[in-house]
PDB file of C-alpha atoms in Angstrom:
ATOM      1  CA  UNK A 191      17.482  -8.035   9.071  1.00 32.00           C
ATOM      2  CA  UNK A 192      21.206  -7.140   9.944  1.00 30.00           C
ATOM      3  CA  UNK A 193      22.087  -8.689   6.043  1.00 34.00           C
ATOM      4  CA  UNK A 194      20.074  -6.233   4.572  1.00 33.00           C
ATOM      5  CA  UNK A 195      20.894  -3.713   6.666  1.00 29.00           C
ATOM      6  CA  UNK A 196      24.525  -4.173   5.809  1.00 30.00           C
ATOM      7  CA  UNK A 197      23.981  -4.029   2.068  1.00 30.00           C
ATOM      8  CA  UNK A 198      21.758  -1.040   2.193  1.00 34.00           C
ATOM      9  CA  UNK A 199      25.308   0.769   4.126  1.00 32.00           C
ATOM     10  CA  UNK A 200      27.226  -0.873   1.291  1.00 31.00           C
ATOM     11  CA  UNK A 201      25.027   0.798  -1.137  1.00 33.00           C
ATOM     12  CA  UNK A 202      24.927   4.347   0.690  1.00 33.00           C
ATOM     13  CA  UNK A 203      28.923   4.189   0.390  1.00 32.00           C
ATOM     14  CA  UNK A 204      29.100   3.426  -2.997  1.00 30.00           C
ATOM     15  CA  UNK A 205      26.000   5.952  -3.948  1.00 31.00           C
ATOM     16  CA  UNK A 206      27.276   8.576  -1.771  1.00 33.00           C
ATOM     17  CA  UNK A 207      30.686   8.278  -4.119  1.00 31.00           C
ATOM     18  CA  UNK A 208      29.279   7.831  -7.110  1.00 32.00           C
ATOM     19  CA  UNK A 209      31.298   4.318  -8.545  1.00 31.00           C
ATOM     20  CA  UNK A 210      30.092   2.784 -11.686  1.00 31.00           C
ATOM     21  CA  UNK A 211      28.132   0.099  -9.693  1.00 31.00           C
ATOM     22  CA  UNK A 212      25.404   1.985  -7.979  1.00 38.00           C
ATOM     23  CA  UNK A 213      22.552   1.217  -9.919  1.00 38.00           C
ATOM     24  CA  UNK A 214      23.303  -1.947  -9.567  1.00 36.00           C
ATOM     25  CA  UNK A 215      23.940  -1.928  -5.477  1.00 49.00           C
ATOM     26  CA  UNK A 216      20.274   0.788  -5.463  1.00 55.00           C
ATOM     27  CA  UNK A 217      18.579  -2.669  -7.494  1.00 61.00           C
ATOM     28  CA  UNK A 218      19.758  -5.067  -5.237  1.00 62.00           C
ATOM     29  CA  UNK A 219      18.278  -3.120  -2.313  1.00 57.00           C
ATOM     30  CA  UNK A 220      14.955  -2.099  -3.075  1.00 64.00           C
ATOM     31  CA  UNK A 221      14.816  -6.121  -4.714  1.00 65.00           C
ATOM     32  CA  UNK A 222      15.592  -7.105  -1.612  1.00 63.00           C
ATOM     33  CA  UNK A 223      12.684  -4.591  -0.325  1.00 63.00           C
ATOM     34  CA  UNK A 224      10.206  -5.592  -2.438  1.00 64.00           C
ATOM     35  CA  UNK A 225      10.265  -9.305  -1.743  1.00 67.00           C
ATOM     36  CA  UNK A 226      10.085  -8.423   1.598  1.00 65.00           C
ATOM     37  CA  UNK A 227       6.589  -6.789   0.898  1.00 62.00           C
ATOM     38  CA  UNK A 228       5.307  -9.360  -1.253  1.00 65.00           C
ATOM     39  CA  UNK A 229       5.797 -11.526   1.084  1.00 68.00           C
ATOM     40  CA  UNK A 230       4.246 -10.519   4.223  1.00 74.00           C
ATOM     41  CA  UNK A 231       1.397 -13.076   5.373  1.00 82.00           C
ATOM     42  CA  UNK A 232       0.450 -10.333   8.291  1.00 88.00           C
ATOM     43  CA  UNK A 233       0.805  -6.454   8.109  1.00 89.00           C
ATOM     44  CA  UNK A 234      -1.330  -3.020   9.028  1.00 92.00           C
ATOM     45  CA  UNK A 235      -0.825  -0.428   6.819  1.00 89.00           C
ATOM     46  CA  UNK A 236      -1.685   2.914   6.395  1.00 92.00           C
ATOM     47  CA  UNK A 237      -0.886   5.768   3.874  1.00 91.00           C
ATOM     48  CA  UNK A 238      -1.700   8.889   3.092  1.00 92.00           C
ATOM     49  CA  UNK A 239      -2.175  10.238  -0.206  1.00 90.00           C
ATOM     50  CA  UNK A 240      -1.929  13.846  -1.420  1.00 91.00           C
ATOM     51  CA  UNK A 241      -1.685  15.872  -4.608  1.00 91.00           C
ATOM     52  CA  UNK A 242      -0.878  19.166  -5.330  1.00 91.00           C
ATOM     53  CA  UNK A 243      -0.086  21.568  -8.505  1.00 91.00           C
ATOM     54  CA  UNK A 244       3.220  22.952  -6.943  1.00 86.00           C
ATOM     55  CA  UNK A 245       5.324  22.729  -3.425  1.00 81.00           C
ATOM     56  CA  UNK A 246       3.662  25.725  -1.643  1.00 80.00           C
ATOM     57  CA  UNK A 247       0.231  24.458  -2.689  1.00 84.00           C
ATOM     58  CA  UNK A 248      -2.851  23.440  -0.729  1.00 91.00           C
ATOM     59  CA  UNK A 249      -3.754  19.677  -1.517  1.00 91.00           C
ATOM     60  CA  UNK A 250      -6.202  19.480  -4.165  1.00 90.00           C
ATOM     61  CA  UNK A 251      -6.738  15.213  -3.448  1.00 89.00           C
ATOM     62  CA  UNK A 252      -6.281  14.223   0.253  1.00 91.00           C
ATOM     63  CA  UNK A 253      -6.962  10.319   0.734  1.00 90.00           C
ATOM     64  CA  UNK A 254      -6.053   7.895   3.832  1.00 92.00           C
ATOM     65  CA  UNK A 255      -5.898   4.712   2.639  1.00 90.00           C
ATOM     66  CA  UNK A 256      -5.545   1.878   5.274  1.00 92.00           C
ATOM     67  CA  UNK A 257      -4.862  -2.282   5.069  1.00 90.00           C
ATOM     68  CA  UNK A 258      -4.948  -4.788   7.419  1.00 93.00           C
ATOM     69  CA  UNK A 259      -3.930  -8.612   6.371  1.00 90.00           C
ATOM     70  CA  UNK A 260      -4.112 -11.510   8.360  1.00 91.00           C
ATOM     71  CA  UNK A 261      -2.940 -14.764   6.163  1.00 86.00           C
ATOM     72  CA  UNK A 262      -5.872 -15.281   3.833  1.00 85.00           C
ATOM     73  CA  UNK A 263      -8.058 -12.007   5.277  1.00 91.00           C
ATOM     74  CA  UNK A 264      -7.901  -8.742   4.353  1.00 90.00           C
ATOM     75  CA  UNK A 265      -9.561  -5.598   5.296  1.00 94.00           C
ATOM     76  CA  UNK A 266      -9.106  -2.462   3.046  1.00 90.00           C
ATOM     77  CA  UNK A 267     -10.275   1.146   3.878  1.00 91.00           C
ATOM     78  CA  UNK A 268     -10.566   4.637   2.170  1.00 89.00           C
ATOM     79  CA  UNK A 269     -12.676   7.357   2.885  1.00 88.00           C
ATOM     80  CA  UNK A 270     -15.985   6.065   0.692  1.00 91.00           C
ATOM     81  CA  UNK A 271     -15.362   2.479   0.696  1.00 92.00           C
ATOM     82  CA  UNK A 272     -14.403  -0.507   2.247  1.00 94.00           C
ATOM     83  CA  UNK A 273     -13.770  -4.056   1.312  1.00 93.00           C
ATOM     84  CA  UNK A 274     -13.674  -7.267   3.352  1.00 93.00           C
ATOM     85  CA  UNK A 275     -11.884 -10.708   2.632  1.00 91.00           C
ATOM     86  CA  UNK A 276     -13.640 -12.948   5.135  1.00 91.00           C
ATOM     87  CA  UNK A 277     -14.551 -16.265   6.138  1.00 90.00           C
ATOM     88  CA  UNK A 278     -16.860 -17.364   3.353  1.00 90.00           C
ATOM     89  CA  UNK A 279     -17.697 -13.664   1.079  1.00 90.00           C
ATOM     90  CA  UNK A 280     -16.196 -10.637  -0.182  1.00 90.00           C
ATOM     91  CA  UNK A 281     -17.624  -7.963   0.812  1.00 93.00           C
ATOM     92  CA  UNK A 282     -17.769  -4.325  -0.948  1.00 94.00           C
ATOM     93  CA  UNK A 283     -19.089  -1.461   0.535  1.00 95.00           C
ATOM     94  CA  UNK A 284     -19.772   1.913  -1.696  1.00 94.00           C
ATOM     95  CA  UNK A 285     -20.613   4.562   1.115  1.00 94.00           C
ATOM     96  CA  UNK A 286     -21.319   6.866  -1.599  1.00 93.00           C
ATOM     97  CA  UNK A 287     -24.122   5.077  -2.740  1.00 95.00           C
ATOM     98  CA  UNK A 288     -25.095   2.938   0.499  1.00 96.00           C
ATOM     99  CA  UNK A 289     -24.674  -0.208  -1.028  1.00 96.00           C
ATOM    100  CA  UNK A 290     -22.822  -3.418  -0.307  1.00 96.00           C
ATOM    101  CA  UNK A 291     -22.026  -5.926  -3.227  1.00 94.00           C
ATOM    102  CA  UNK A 292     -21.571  -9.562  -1.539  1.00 93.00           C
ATOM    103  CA  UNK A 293     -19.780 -12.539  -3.347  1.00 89.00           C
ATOM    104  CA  UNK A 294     -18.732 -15.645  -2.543  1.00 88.00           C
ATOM    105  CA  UNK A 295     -14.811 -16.141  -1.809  1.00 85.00           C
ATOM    106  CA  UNK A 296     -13.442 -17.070  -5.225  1.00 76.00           C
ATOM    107  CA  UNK A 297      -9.511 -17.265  -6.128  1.00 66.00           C
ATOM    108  CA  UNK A 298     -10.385 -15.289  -9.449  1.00 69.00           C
ATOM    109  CA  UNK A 299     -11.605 -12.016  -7.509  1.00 61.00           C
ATOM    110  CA  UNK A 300      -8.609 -12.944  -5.120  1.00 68.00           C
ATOM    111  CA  UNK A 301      -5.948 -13.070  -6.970  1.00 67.00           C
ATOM    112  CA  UNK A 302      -7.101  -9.590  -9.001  1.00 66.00           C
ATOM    113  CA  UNK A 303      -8.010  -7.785  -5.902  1.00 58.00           C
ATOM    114  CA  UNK A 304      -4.562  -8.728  -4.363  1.00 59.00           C
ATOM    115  CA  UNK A 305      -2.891  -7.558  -7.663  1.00 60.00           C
ATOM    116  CA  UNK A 306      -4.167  -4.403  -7.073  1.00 54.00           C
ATOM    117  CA  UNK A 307      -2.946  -3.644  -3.930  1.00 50.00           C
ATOM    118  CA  UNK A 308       0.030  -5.766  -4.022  1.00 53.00           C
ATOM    119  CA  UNK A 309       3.576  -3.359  -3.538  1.00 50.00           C
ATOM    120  CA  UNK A 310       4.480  -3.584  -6.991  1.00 52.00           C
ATOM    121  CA  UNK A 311       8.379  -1.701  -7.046  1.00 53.00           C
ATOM    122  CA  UNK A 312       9.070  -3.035 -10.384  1.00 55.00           C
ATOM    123  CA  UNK A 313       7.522   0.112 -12.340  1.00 56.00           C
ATOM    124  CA  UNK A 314      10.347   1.871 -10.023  1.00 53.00           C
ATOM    125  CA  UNK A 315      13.396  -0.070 -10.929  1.00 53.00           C
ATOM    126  CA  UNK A 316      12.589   0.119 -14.582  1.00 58.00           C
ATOM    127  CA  UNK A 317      12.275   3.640 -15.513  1.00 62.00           C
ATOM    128  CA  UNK A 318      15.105   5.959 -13.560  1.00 67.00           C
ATOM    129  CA  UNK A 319      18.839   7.036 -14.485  1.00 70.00           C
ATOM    130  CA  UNK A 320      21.293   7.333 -12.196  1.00 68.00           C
ATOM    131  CA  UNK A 321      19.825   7.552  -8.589  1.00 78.00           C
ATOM    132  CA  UNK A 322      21.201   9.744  -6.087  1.00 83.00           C
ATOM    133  CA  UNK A 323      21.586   9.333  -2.389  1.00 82.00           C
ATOM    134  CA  UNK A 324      20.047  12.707  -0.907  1.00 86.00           C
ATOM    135  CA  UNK A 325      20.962  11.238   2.918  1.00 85.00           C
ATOM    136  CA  UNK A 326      19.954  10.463   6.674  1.00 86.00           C
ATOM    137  CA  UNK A 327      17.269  11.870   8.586  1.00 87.00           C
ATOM    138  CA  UNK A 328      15.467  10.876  11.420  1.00 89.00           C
ATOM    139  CA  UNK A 329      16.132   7.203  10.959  1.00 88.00           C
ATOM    140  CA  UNK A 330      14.841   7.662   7.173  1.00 87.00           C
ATOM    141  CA  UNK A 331      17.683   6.660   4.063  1.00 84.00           C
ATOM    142  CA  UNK A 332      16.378   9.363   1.316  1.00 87.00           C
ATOM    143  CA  UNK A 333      17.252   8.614  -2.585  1.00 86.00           C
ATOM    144  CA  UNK A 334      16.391  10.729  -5.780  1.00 89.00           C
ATOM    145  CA  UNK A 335      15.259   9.115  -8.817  1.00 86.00           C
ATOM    146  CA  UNK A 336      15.356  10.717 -11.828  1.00 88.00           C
ATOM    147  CA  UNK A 337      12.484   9.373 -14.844  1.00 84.00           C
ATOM    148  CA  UNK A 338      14.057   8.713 -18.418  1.00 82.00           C
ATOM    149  CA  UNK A 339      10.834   9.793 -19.900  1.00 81.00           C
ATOM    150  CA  UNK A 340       7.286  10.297 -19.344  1.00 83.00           C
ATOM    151  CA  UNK A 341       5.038  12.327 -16.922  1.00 87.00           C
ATOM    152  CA  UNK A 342       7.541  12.073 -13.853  1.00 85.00           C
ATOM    153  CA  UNK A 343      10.571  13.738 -13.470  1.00 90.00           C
ATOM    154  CA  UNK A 344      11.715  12.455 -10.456  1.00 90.00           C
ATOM    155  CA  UNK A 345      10.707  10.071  -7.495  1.00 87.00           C
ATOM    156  CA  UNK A 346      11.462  10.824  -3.983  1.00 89.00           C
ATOM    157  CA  UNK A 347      11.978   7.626  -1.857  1.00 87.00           C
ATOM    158  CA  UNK A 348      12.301   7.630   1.709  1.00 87.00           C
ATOM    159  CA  UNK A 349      13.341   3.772   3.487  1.00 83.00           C
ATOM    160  CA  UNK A 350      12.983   3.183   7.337  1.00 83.00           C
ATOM    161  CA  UNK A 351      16.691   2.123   7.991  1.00 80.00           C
ATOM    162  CA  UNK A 352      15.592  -0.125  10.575  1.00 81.00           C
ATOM    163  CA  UNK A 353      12.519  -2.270   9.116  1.00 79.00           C
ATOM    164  CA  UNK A 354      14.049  -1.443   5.612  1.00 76.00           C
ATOM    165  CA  UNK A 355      10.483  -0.274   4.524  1.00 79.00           C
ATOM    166  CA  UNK A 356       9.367   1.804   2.743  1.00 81.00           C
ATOM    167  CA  UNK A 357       7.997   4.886   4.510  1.00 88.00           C
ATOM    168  CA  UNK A 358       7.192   7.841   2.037  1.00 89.00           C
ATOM    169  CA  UNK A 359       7.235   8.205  -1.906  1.00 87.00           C
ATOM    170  CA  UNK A 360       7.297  11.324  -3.633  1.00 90.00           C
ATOM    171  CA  UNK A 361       6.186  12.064  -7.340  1.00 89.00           C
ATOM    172  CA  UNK A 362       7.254  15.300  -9.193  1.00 91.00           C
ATOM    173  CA  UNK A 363       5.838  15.374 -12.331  1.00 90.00           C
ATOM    174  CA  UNK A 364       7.160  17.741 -15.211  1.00 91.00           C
ATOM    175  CA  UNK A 365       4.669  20.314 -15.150  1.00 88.00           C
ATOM    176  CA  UNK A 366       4.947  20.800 -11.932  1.00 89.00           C
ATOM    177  CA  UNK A 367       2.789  18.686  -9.721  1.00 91.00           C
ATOM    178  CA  UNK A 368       3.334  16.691  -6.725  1.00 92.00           C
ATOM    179  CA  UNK A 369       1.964  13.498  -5.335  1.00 90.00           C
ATOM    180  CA  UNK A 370       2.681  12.331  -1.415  1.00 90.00           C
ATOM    181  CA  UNK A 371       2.619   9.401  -0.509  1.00 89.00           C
ATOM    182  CA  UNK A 372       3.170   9.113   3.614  1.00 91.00           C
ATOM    183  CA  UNK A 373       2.963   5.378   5.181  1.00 89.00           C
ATOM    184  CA  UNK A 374       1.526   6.556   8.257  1.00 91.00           C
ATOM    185  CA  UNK A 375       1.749   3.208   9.820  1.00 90.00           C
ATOM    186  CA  UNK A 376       3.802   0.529   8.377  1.00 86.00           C
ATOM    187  CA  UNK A 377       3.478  -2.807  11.005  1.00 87.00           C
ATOM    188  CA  UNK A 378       4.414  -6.353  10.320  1.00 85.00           C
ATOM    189  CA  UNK A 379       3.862  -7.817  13.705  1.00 88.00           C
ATOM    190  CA  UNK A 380       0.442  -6.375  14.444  1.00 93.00           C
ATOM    191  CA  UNK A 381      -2.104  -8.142  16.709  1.00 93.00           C
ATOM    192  CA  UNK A 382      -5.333  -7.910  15.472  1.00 95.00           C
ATOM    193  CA  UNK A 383      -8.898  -7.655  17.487  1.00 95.00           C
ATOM    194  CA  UNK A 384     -10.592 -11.488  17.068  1.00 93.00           C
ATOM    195  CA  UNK A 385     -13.486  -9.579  15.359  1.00 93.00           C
ATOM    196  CA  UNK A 386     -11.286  -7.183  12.624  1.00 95.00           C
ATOM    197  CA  UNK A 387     -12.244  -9.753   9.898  1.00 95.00           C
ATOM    198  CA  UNK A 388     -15.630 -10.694  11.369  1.00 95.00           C
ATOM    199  CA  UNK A 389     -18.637 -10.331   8.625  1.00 94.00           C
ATOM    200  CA  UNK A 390     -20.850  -9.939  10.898  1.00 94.00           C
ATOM    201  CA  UNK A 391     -19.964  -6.548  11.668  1.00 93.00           C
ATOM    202  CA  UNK A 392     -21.458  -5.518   8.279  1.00 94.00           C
ATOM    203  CA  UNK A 393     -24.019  -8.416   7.588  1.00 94.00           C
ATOM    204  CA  UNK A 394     -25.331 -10.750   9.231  1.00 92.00           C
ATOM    205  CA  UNK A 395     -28.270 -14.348   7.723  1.00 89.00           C
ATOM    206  CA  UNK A 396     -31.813 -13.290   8.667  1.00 88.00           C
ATOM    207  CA  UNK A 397     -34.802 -15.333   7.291  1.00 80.00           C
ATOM    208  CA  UNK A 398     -32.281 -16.920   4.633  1.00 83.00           C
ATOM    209  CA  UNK A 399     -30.583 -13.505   3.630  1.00 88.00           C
ATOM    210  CA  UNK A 400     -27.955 -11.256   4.220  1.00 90.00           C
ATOM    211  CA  UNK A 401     -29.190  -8.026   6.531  1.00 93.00           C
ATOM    212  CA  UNK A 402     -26.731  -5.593   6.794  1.00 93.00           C
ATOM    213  CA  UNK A 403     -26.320  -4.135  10.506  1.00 94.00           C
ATOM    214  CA  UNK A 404     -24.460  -1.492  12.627  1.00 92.00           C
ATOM    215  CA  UNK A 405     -23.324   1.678  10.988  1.00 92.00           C
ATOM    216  CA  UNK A 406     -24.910  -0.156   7.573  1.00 94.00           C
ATOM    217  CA  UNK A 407     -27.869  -1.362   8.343  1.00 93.00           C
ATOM    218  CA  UNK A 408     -29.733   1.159   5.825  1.00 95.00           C
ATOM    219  CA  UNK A 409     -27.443  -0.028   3.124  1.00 96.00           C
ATOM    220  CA  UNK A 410     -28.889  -1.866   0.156  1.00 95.00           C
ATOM    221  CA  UNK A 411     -27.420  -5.057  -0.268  1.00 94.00           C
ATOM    222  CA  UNK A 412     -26.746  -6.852  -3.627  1.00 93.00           C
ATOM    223  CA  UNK A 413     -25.563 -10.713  -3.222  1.00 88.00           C
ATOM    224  CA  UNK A 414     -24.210 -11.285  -6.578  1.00 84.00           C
ATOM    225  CA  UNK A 415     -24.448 -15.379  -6.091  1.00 72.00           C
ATOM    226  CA  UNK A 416     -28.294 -15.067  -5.430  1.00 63.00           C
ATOM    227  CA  UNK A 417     -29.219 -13.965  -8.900  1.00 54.00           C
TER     228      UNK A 417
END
């Protein structure tokens, strides 16, 4: 922790006087930031999403978006759905439609599921010109990004100086829009309930099927390995 601390103050210095190697000091922290997040075996997250068609705007898309990994388990959350890495199935759950898919645990869906949801910075690093350091706030290192090309004009980044994580990302897009995105709760030493990635609080074998129970026992359950 203190090394990366120490190079994300080397890179504040040299951003904050603009030498010819700050892209190359920004890169090295945020690298050093991402493998950090790829790499985390046990984290809670959660984030909020908004979107809006200008700064004094109402949100048009409000979403709270919430993980929870344990090792091999996950646990994902938004508003109308929910998905569970367990024991032996994955488990989907469309609230919208009061169904739950069921498969069996299979590196395939894994490995595309954890793509998905994976902190992927690279898109980040690729795509700016010169960043700029906008400063210090309440524990918070802020930088500016401005977009070569494309729908974006500039990113907003916001890194917790102490965990040196990520805690909010901005999008402004050219014609005007904005999204927010807020990490509400960003924890890689949480302790976990013994029952968080328990299938049985969503299904449970009864006369050699899956039942769902609880708040989903009305739900219509499709066990994709039974047909």
């Amino acid at each position: 922790m203190l090394k990366r601390r120490t190079i994300l103050f080397v890179s504040l210095l040299m951003l904050a006087t603009g030498t010819t190697t700050v892209a190359q000091d920004f890169k090295t922290v945020f690298a050093a930031m991402k493998e950090k997040h790829e790499h985390m075996n046990r984290f809670h997250v959660v984030m909020t999403v908004e979107a809006m068609d200008g700064e004094k705007e109402k949100p048009f898309y409000s979403e709270r978006f919430e993980m929870k990994k344990d090792d091999n388990h996950f646990l994902y959350g938004l508003s109308n759905s929910v998905v569970l890495l367990g024991d032996r199935h994955v488990i989907e759950i469309d609230k919208a439609t009061e169904s739950i898919v069921v498969n069996k645990r299979d590196i395939k869906i894994e490995k595309s599921l954890t793509r998905q949801i994976r902190f992927n910075l690279d898109s980040i690093l690729t795509s700016y010109e010169s960043p700029t350091y906008l400063g210090e706030k309440n524990g918070q290192y802020s930088y500016r990004l401005a977009v070569k090309e494309g729908s974006v004009n500039t990113i907003d980044l916001d890194v917790n100086k102490t965990s040196g994580l990520l805690s909010r990302i901005q999008y402004r897009y050219r014609d005007g829009q904005l999204v927010n995105i807020v990490f509400d709760v960003f924890d890689t030493q949480p302790v976990f309930a013994a029952n968080t990635f328990s299938e049985d609080k969503f299904l449970v074998q009864e006369k050699g099927a899956l039942q769902p129970v609880g708040d989903y026992k009305n739900f219509r359950v499709i066990n994709v390995d039974s047909k």
